[in-house]
């Protein structure tokens, strides 16, 4: 099937920090136009007009009806509710919401049997290149280097550690051919026997308006390699999500890795 020249996008969480950035990024993408805006029930701005014929609504089914793709940066519960409607309507889905449990991720995989979905903890192309570099560094440095990940975000962030820190932890684990769940170390306090061999440590800091900062450290004997990404705005996440939305148009159902969108596999 050929795709129309311009496809409509529904923005889920349209008035949130990321929702605003996504709407701005859609305006810069000639293949897309804003077609729907979904917000939480009870949001005082429901009914406000955002663009020609696009009014903020709290009914996902109505907002998705004429859209080819949705872009969602909300909360895990909101995401699963709207994604269910999208799966029923056949609307492709770009999801940036973080903090989903394993069970919630399994539900996303189930919906991907019906619609094409990209779910990524980070839509910045450079963070995805960082993950690629992290995997390669872990693979080449081997067991003589301890891996520690540090992340910092604004004080309103709900989930910790960040989805991106876990994503980078997965990259270390992939480079070492192990499972992150078997080696991740999220908490340190009190007395201990020292660092468990092969641990992948992740530490989270919160404060101010920081949109996100991640450093992966490989700490050896007398030397340390650090790979860092710092965000000063949120628009690069939004640009990546919009790029993923155009990439998804016309693809068959499935859960696509963000690395495939950015050609980093
Ligand atoms: P935010 O709180 O500013 O925005 C979330 C918006 O979702 C709010 O406007 C809220 O009213 C709305 N919402 C809540 N429930 C809803 C529902 N049922 N239906 C529709 N809308 C609903 O948060 P934010 O900073 O924009 O972050 C949102 C999510 O995106 C978080 O999980 C964050 O970690 C993640 N995030 C991901 C990336 C990435 O690249 N993947 C980048 C930045 C943030």
mmCIF file of C-alpha atoms and ligand atoms in Angstrom:
data_model
loop_
_atom_site.group_PDB
_atom_site.id
_atom_site.type_symbol
_atom_site.label_atom_id
_atom_site.label_comp_id
_atom_site.label_asym_id
_atom_site.label_seq_id
_atom_site.Cartn_x
_atom_site.Cartn_y
_atom_site.Cartn_z
ATOM 1 C CA UNK A 1 0.000 0.000 0.000
ATOM 2 C CA UNK A 2 1.382 3.459 -0.840
ATOM 3 C CA UNK A 3 1.491 5.974 1.985
ATOM 4 C CA UNK A 4 -0.164 9.384 1.593
ATOM 5 C CA UNK A 5 2.186 12.367 1.182
ATOM 6 C CA UNK A 6 1.243 13.692 4.612
ATOM 7 C CA UNK A 7 0.127 11.427 7.491
ATOM 8 C CA UNK A 8 -1.689 12.486 10.660
ATOM 9 C CA UNK A 9 -0.098 11.939 14.068
ATOM 10 C CA UNK A 10 -1.795 11.804 17.451
ATOM 11 C CA UNK A 11 0.324 13.127 20.312
ATOM 12 C CA UNK A 12 -0.386 11.352 23.595
ATOM 13 C CA UNK A 13 0.432 13.549 26.591
ATOM 14 C CA UNK A 14 0.221 16.507 24.189
ATOM 15 C CA UNK A 15 0.602 19.166 26.890
ATOM 16 C CA UNK A 16 3.473 17.540 28.780
ATOM 17 C CA UNK A 17 7.171 18.551 28.612
ATOM 18 C CA UNK A 18 7.846 16.055 25.822
ATOM 19 C CA UNK A 19 4.413 16.420 24.229
ATOM 20 C CA UNK A 20 5.099 20.113 23.533
ATOM 21 C CA UNK A 21 8.467 19.290 21.971
ATOM 22 C CA UNK A 22 6.942 16.534 19.837
ATOM 23 C CA UNK A 23 4.304 18.934 18.509
ATOM 24 C CA UNK A 24 7.048 21.426 17.594
ATOM 25 C CA UNK A 25 9.071 18.663 15.855
ATOM 26 C CA UNK A 26 6.009 17.539 13.854
ATOM 27 C CA UNK A 27 5.728 21.070 12.446
ATOM 28 C CA UNK A 28 9.245 20.686 11.008
ATOM 29 C CA UNK A 29 8.523 17.290 9.373
ATOM 30 C CA UNK A 30 6.850 17.680 5.949
ATOM 31 C CA UNK A 31 5.555 14.069 5.936
ATOM 32 C CA UNK A 32 3.525 14.543 9.132
ATOM 33 C CA UNK A 33 0.813 16.790 10.482
ATOM 34 C CA UNK A 34 -0.756 16.982 13.940
ATOM 35 C CA UNK A 35 -4.055 15.077 13.769
ATOM 36 C CA UNK A 36 -4.937 14.430 17.410
ATOM 37 C CA UNK A 37 -3.995 15.532 20.924
ATOM 38 C CA UNK A 38 -4.694 13.311 23.920
ATOM 39 C CA UNK A 39 -4.423 14.339 27.552
ATOM 40 C CA UNK A 40 -5.355 12.943 30.955
ATOM 41 C CA UNK A 41 -8.996 13.002 32.031
ATOM 42 C CA UNK A 42 -9.519 16.109 34.153
ATOM 43 C CA UNK A 43 -6.732 18.149 32.564
ATOM 44 C CA UNK A 44 -7.984 21.757 32.782
ATOM 45 C CA UNK A 45 -6.924 22.443 29.175
ATOM 46 C CA UNK A 46 -9.193 19.753 27.615
ATOM 47 C CA UNK A 47 -11.108 21.473 24.803
ATOM 48 C CA UNK A 48 -8.281 23.879 23.919
ATOM 49 C CA UNK A 49 -7.499 24.175 20.194
ATOM 50 C CA UNK A 50 -3.847 23.397 19.385
ATOM 51 C CA UNK A 51 -3.922 23.498 15.573
ATOM 52 C CA UNK A 52 -6.403 23.647 12.741
ATOM 53 C CA UNK A 53 -9.181 21.235 13.796
ATOM 54 C CA UNK A 54 -7.082 19.681 16.588
ATOM 55 C CA UNK A 55 -8.563 20.069 20.037
ATOM 56 C CA UNK A 56 -7.065 18.556 23.214
ATOM 57 C CA UNK A 57 -9.262 15.603 24.150
ATOM 58 C CA UNK A 58 -9.378 12.841 26.749
ATOM 59 C CA UNK A 59 -10.945 10.181 24.488
ATOM 60 C CA UNK A 60 -8.067 8.235 22.869
ATOM 61 C CA UNK A 61 -10.331 6.410 20.401
ATOM 62 C CA UNK A 62 -11.723 9.669 18.985
ATOM 63 C CA UNK A 63 -8.282 11.307 18.788
ATOM 64 C CA UNK A 64 -6.654 8.284 17.120
ATOM 65 C CA UNK A 65 -9.485 7.635 14.644
ATOM 66 C CA UNK A 66 -8.051 9.550 11.664
ATOM 67 C CA UNK A 67 -4.348 9.122 12.517
ATOM 68 C CA UNK A 68 -1.764 6.813 10.970
ATOM 69 C CA UNK A 69 0.617 6.941 13.940
ATOM 70 C CA UNK A 70 0.707 8.003 17.608
ATOM 71 C CA UNK A 71 3.646 9.439 19.555
ATOM 72 C CA UNK A 72 3.376 8.911 23.310
ATOM 73 C CA UNK A 73 5.405 10.333 26.220
ATOM 74 C CA UNK A 74 3.207 9.848 29.307
ATOM 75 C CA UNK A 75 3.097 7.276 32.122
ATOM 76 C CA UNK A 76 3.076 3.456 31.894
ATOM 77 C CA UNK A 77 -0.634 3.157 32.772
ATOM 78 C CA UNK A 78 -1.643 5.886 30.298
ATOM 79 C CA UNK A 79 0.529 4.327 27.577
ATOM 80 C CA UNK A 80 -1.024 0.881 27.900
ATOM 81 C CA UNK A 81 -4.567 2.297 27.826
ATOM 82 C CA UNK A 82 -3.977 4.345 24.663
ATOM 83 C CA UNK A 83 -1.896 1.624 22.976
ATOM 84 C CA UNK A 84 -4.766 -0.838 23.438
ATOM 85 C CA UNK A 85 -7.046 1.525 21.470
ATOM 86 C CA UNK A 86 -4.335 2.048 18.821
ATOM 87 C CA UNK A 87 -3.970 -1.733 18.411
ATOM 88 C CA UNK A 88 -7.718 -2.037 17.855
ATOM 89 C CA UNK A 89 -7.729 0.802 15.309
ATOM 90 C CA UNK A 90 -4.519 -0.264 13.519
ATOM 91 C CA UNK A 91 -2.592 2.917 14.395
ATOM 92 C CA UNK A 92 1.237 2.614 14.463
ATOM 93 C CA UNK A 93 2.853 3.578 17.792
ATOM 94 C CA UNK A 94 6.008 5.388 18.870
ATOM 95 C CA UNK A 95 6.371 5.112 22.625
ATOM 96 C CA UNK A 96 8.906 7.036 24.714
ATOM 97 C CA UNK A 97 7.350 6.420 28.117
ATOM 98 C CA UNK A 98 9.819 4.915 30.588
ATOM 99 C CA UNK A 99 9.393 2.976 33.832
ATOM 100 C CA UNK A 100 7.302 0.080 32.446
ATOM 101 C CA UNK A 101 7.390 -3.128 34.491
ATOM 102 C CA UNK A 102 8.284 -6.459 32.830
ATOM 103 C CA UNK A 103 4.587 -7.309 32.788
ATOM 104 C CA UNK A 104 3.741 -3.992 31.098
ATOM 105 C CA UNK A 105 6.494 -4.585 28.524
ATOM 106 C CA UNK A 106 4.980 -7.986 27.802
ATOM 107 C CA UNK A 107 1.673 -6.237 27.062
ATOM 108 C CA UNK A 108 3.454 -3.888 24.629
ATOM 109 C CA UNK A 109 4.882 -6.975 22.848
ATOM 110 C CA UNK A 110 1.357 -8.399 22.654
ATOM 111 C CA UNK A 111 0.036 -5.195 21.027
ATOM 112 C CA UNK A 112 2.957 -5.364 18.566
ATOM 113 C CA UNK A 113 1.384 -8.512 17.117
ATOM 114 C CA UNK A 114 -1.280 -6.171 15.717
ATOM 115 C CA UNK A 115 0.490 -2.851 14.978
ATOM 116 C CA UNK A 116 4.061 -1.661 14.312
ATOM 117 C CA UNK A 117 5.613 -0.245 17.511
ATOM 118 C CA UNK A 118 8.916 1.386 18.441
ATOM 119 C CA UNK A 119 9.366 1.634 22.211
ATOM 120 C CA UNK A 120 12.624 3.250 23.289
ATOM 121 C CA UNK A 121 13.927 4.652 26.557
ATOM 122 C CA UNK A 122 15.740 7.324 24.594
ATOM 123 C CA UNK A 123 15.006 8.698 21.117
ATOM 124 C CA UNK A 124 18.160 10.798 20.850
ATOM 125 C CA UNK A 125 20.300 9.549 17.970
ATOM 126 C CA UNK A 126 23.495 10.361 19.897
ATOM 127 C CA UNK A 127 22.374 8.425 22.990
ATOM 128 C CA UNK A 128 21.745 5.470 20.732
ATOM 129 C CA UNK A 129 25.246 5.872 19.292
ATOM 130 C CA UNK A 130 26.484 6.032 22.925
ATOM 131 C CA UNK A 131 24.755 2.687 23.583
ATOM 132 C CA UNK A 132 26.469 1.228 20.521
ATOM 133 C CA UNK A 133 29.864 2.554 21.702
ATOM 134 C CA UNK A 134 29.166 1.219 25.220
ATOM 135 C CA UNK A 135 28.458 -2.272 23.923
ATOM 136 C CA UNK A 136 31.606 -2.266 21.808
ATOM 137 C CA UNK A 137 33.750 -0.873 24.668
ATOM 138 C CA UNK A 138 32.435 -3.495 27.103
ATOM 139 C CA UNK A 139 33.169 -6.242 24.591
ATOM 140 C CA UNK A 140 36.723 -5.082 23.875
ATOM 141 C CA UNK A 141 37.783 -4.056 27.405
ATOM 142 C CA UNK A 142 36.794 -7.381 28.926
ATOM 143 C CA UNK A 143 36.734 -8.332 32.592
ATOM 144 C CA UNK A 144 39.610 -6.072 33.746
ATOM 145 C CA UNK A 145 37.319 -3.031 33.788
ATOM 146 C CA UNK A 146 34.427 -2.415 36.191
ATOM 147 C CA UNK A 147 31.316 -0.811 34.655
ATOM 148 C CA UNK A 148 29.506 1.973 36.519
ATOM 149 C CA UNK A 149 26.723 4.151 35.098
ATOM 150 C CA UNK A 150 25.789 7.546 36.492
ATOM 151 C CA UNK A 151 22.614 9.441 35.537
ATOM 152 C CA UNK A 152 21.137 12.814 36.544
ATOM 153 C CA UNK A 153 17.646 14.195 35.790
ATOM 154 C CA UNK A 154 15.237 16.971 36.798
ATOM 155 C CA UNK A 155 13.516 16.727 40.168
ATOM 156 C CA UNK A 156 10.044 15.837 38.741
ATOM 157 C CA UNK A 157 11.249 12.620 37.091
ATOM 158 C CA UNK A 158 9.172 9.715 38.405
ATOM 159 C CA UNK A 159 11.194 6.592 37.616
ATOM 160 C CA UNK A 160 14.702 5.787 38.850
ATOM 161 C CA UNK A 161 17.115 4.754 37.582
ATOM 162 C CA UNK A 162 16.262 6.284 34.212
ATOM 163 C CA UNK A 163 15.156 4.064 31.364
ATOM 164 C CA UNK A 164 18.241 5.285 29.497
ATOM 165 C CA UNK A 165 20.592 4.204 32.305
ATOM 166 C CA UNK A 166 19.031 0.725 32.183
ATOM 167 C CA UNK A 167 19.317 0.757 28.380
ATOM 168 C CA UNK A 168 23.051 1.584 28.722
ATOM 169 C CA UNK A 169 23.336 -1.160 31.356
ATOM 170 C CA UNK A 170 21.822 -3.561 28.809
ATOM 171 C CA UNK A 171 24.473 -2.397 26.333
ATOM 172 C CA UNK A 172 27.280 -3.230 28.812
ATOM 173 C CA UNK A 173 25.671 -6.603 29.486
ATOM 174 C CA UNK A 174 25.287 -7.310 25.745
ATOM 175 C CA UNK A 175 28.973 -6.490 25.179
ATOM 176 C CA UNK A 176 29.886 -8.939 27.948
ATOM 177 C CA UNK A 177 27.369 -11.527 26.741
ATOM 178 C CA UNK A 178 25.524 -11.612 30.032
ATOM 179 C CA UNK A 179 22.081 -10.589 31.326
ATOM 180 C CA UNK A 180 21.785 -7.174 33.013
ATOM 181 C CA UNK A 181 19.233 -8.577 35.497
ATOM 182 C CA UNK A 182 21.868 -11.011 36.834
ATOM 183 C CA UNK A 183 24.519 -8.316 37.455
ATOM 184 C CA UNK A 184 22.844 -4.935 37.986
ATOM 185 C CA UNK A 185 23.651 -3.184 41.276
ATOM 186 C CA UNK A 186 21.292 -0.286 42.060
ATOM 187 C CA UNK A 187 21.888 0.357 45.725
ATOM 188 C CA UNK A 188 24.968 0.875 47.870
ATOM 189 C CA UNK A 189 24.947 1.711 51.543
ATOM 190 C CA UNK A 190 26.345 0.333 54.776
ATOM 191 C CA UNK A 191 28.943 -2.406 55.130
ATOM 192 C CA UNK A 192 29.697 -4.829 52.290
ATOM 193 C CA UNK A 193 32.328 -7.262 51.023
ATOM 194 C CA UNK A 194 33.190 -4.800 48.265
ATOM 195 C CA UNK A 195 32.221 -4.797 44.641
ATOM 196 C CA UNK A 196 30.742 -8.083 43.339
ATOM 197 C CA UNK A 197 32.721 -9.348 40.341
ATOM 198 C CA UNK A 198 31.096 -8.431 37.041
ATOM 199 C CA UNK A 199 28.610 -6.024 38.661
ATOM 200 C CA UNK A 200 27.066 -3.283 36.514
ATOM 201 C CA UNK A 201 26.464 -0.390 38.931
ATOM 202 C CA UNK A 202 23.823 2.297 38.238
ATOM 203 C CA UNK A 203 23.441 5.423 40.394
ATOM 204 C CA UNK A 204 20.704 8.095 39.991
ATOM 205 C CA UNK A 205 20.806 11.781 41.014
ATOM 206 C CA UNK A 206 17.803 14.158 40.861
ATOM 207 C CA UNK A 207 17.592 17.947 40.870
ATOM 208 C CA UNK A 208 16.601 21.166 39.137
ATOM 209 C CA UNK A 209 15.540 21.149 35.499
ATOM 210 C CA UNK A 210 18.211 18.812 34.078
ATOM 211 C CA UNK A 211 16.720 17.101 30.946
ATOM 212 C CA UNK A 212 19.137 14.166 31.279
ATOM 213 C CA UNK A 213 22.787 13.287 31.666
ATOM 214 C CA UNK A 214 24.414 9.849 31.455
ATOM 215 C CA UNK A 215 27.994 8.675 31.896
ATOM 216 C CA UNK A 216 29.203 5.110 31.430
ATOM 217 C CA UNK A 217 32.521 4.480 33.189
ATOM 218 C CA UNK A 218 34.865 1.569 32.586
ATOM 219 C CA UNK A 219 37.187 1.629 35.593
ATOM 220 C CA UNK A 220 40.439 -0.272 35.342
ATOM 221 C CA UNK A 221 43.731 -0.369 37.252
ATOM 222 C CA UNK A 222 45.236 3.111 37.035
ATOM 223 C CA UNK A 223 42.934 4.230 34.204
ATOM 224 C CA UNK A 224 39.299 5.005 33.501
ATOM 225 C CA UNK A 225 37.334 5.365 30.265
ATOM 226 C CA UNK A 226 34.243 7.617 30.435
ATOM 227 C CA UNK A 227 31.556 7.956 27.765
ATOM 228 C CA UNK A 228 29.152 10.831 28.426
ATOM 229 C CA UNK A 229 25.985 12.265 26.908
ATOM 230 C CA UNK A 230 24.463 15.510 28.230
ATOM 231 C CA UNK A 231 21.116 16.944 27.146
ATOM 232 C CA UNK A 232 20.569 20.669 27.453
ATOM 233 C CA UNK A 233 17.129 20.577 25.777
ATOM 234 C CA UNK A 234 14.445 17.979 25.027
ATOM 235 C CA UNK A 235 14.005 18.720 21.325
ATOM 236 C CA UNK A 236 16.466 16.040 20.166
ATOM 237 C CA UNK A 237 14.335 13.335 21.873
ATOM 238 C CA UNK A 238 11.311 14.715 20.025
ATOM 239 C CA UNK A 239 13.131 14.828 16.664
ATOM 240 C CA UNK A 240 14.129 11.168 17.107
ATOM 241 C CA UNK A 241 10.549 10.180 17.975
ATOM 242 C CA UNK A 242 9.248 11.979 14.869
ATOM 243 C CA UNK A 243 11.913 10.247 12.771
ATOM 244 C CA UNK A 244 10.740 6.906 14.225
ATOM 245 C CA UNK A 245 7.125 7.801 13.371
ATOM 246 C CA UNK A 246 7.922 8.432 9.689
ATOM 247 C CA UNK A 247 10.049 5.247 9.635
ATOM 248 C CA UNK A 248 7.108 3.177 10.990
ATOM 249 C CA UNK A 249 4.594 4.330 8.366
ATOM 250 C CA UNK A 250 3.537 1.426 6.165
ATOM 251 C CA UNK A 251 5.561 -1.215 8.089
ATOM 252 C CA UNK A 252 3.948 -4.487 9.150
ATOM 253 C CA UNK A 253 3.077 -5.192 12.791
ATOM 254 C CA UNK A 254 6.052 -5.858 15.070
ATOM 255 C CA UNK A 255 8.165 -4.452 17.890
ATOM 256 C CA UNK A 256 11.054 -2.671 16.160
ATOM 257 C CA UNK A 257 14.261 -1.795 18.043
ATOM 258 C CA UNK A 258 15.277 1.864 17.939
ATOM 259 C CA UNK A 259 18.731 0.704 16.732
ATOM 260 C CA UNK A 260 17.031 -0.421 13.501
ATOM 261 C CA UNK A 261 15.456 3.026 13.021
ATOM 262 C CA UNK A 262 18.904 4.647 13.402
ATOM 263 C CA UNK A 263 20.717 1.959 11.386
ATOM 264 C CA UNK A 264 22.900 0.981 14.375
ATOM 265 C CA UNK A 265 22.425 -2.779 14.425
HETATM 266 P P1 LIG B 1 5.261 15.251 31.782
HETATM 267 O O1 LIG B 1 4.686 14.912 33.116
HETATM 268 O O2 LIG B 1 5.741 16.642 31.516
HETATM 269 O O3 LIG B 1 4.187 14.902 30.634
HETATM 270 C C1 LIG B 1 3.356 13.771 30.672
HETATM 271 C C2 LIG B 1 2.005 14.200 30.113
HETATM 272 O O4 LIG B 1 1.176 13.036 30.010
HETATM 273 C C3 LIG B 1 1.265 15.199 31.017
HETATM 274 O O5 LIG B 1 0.831 16.310 30.253
HETATM 275 C C4 LIG B 1 0.099 14.379 31.553
HETATM 276 O O6 LIG B 1 -1.050 15.164 31.813
HETATM 277 C C5 LIG B 1 -0.130 13.425 30.397
HETATM 278 N N1 LIG B 1 -0.941 12.248 30.759
HETATM 279 C C6 LIG B 1 -0.991 11.586 31.948
HETATM 280 N N2 LIG B 1 -1.899 10.604 31.895
HETATM 281 C C7 LIG B 1 -2.434 10.641 30.634
HETATM 282 C C8 LIG B 1 -3.421 9.869 29.976
HETATM 283 N N3 LIG B 1 -4.078 8.873 30.600
HETATM 284 N N4 LIG B 1 -3.709 10.156 28.681
HETATM 285 C C9 LIG B 1 -3.060 11.171 28.036
HETATM 286 N N5 LIG B 1 -2.130 11.960 28.633
HETATM 287 C C10 LIG B 1 -1.809 11.679 29.914
HETATM 288 O O7 LIG B 1 6.409 14.183 31.539
HETATM 289 P P2 LIG B 1 7.594 14.235 30.451
HETATM 290 O O8 LIG B 1 8.815 14.857 31.054
HETATM 291 O O9 LIG B 1 7.078 14.758 29.162
HETATM 292 O O10 LIG B 1 7.949 12.672 30.337
HETATM 293 C C11 LIG B 1 6.952 11.729 29.960
HETATM 294 C C12 LIG B 1 7.596 10.360 29.828
HETATM 295 O O11 LIG B 1 8.556 10.390 28.762
HETATM 296 C C13 LIG B 1 8.368 9.877 31.063
HETATM 297 O O12 LIG B 1 8.178 8.474 31.185
HETATM 298 C C14 LIG B 1 9.825 10.184 30.727
HETATM 299 O O13 LIG B 1 10.742 9.370 31.396
HETATM 300 C C15 LIG B 1 9.803 9.878 29.238
HETATM 301 N N6 LIG B 1 10.877 10.475 28.436
HETATM 302 C C16 LIG B 1 11.382 9.690 27.455
HETATM 303 C C17 LIG B 1 12.323 10.174 26.583
HETATM 304 C C18 LIG B 1 12.786 9.298 25.445
HETATM 305 O O14 LIG B 1 13.594 9.746 24.612
HETATM 306 N N7 LIG B 1 12.268 8.055 25.359
HETATM 307 C C19 LIG B 1 12.787 11.493 26.724
HETATM 308 C C20 LIG B 1 12.251 12.293 27.737
HETATM 309 C C21 LIG B 1 11.270 11.774 28.586
#
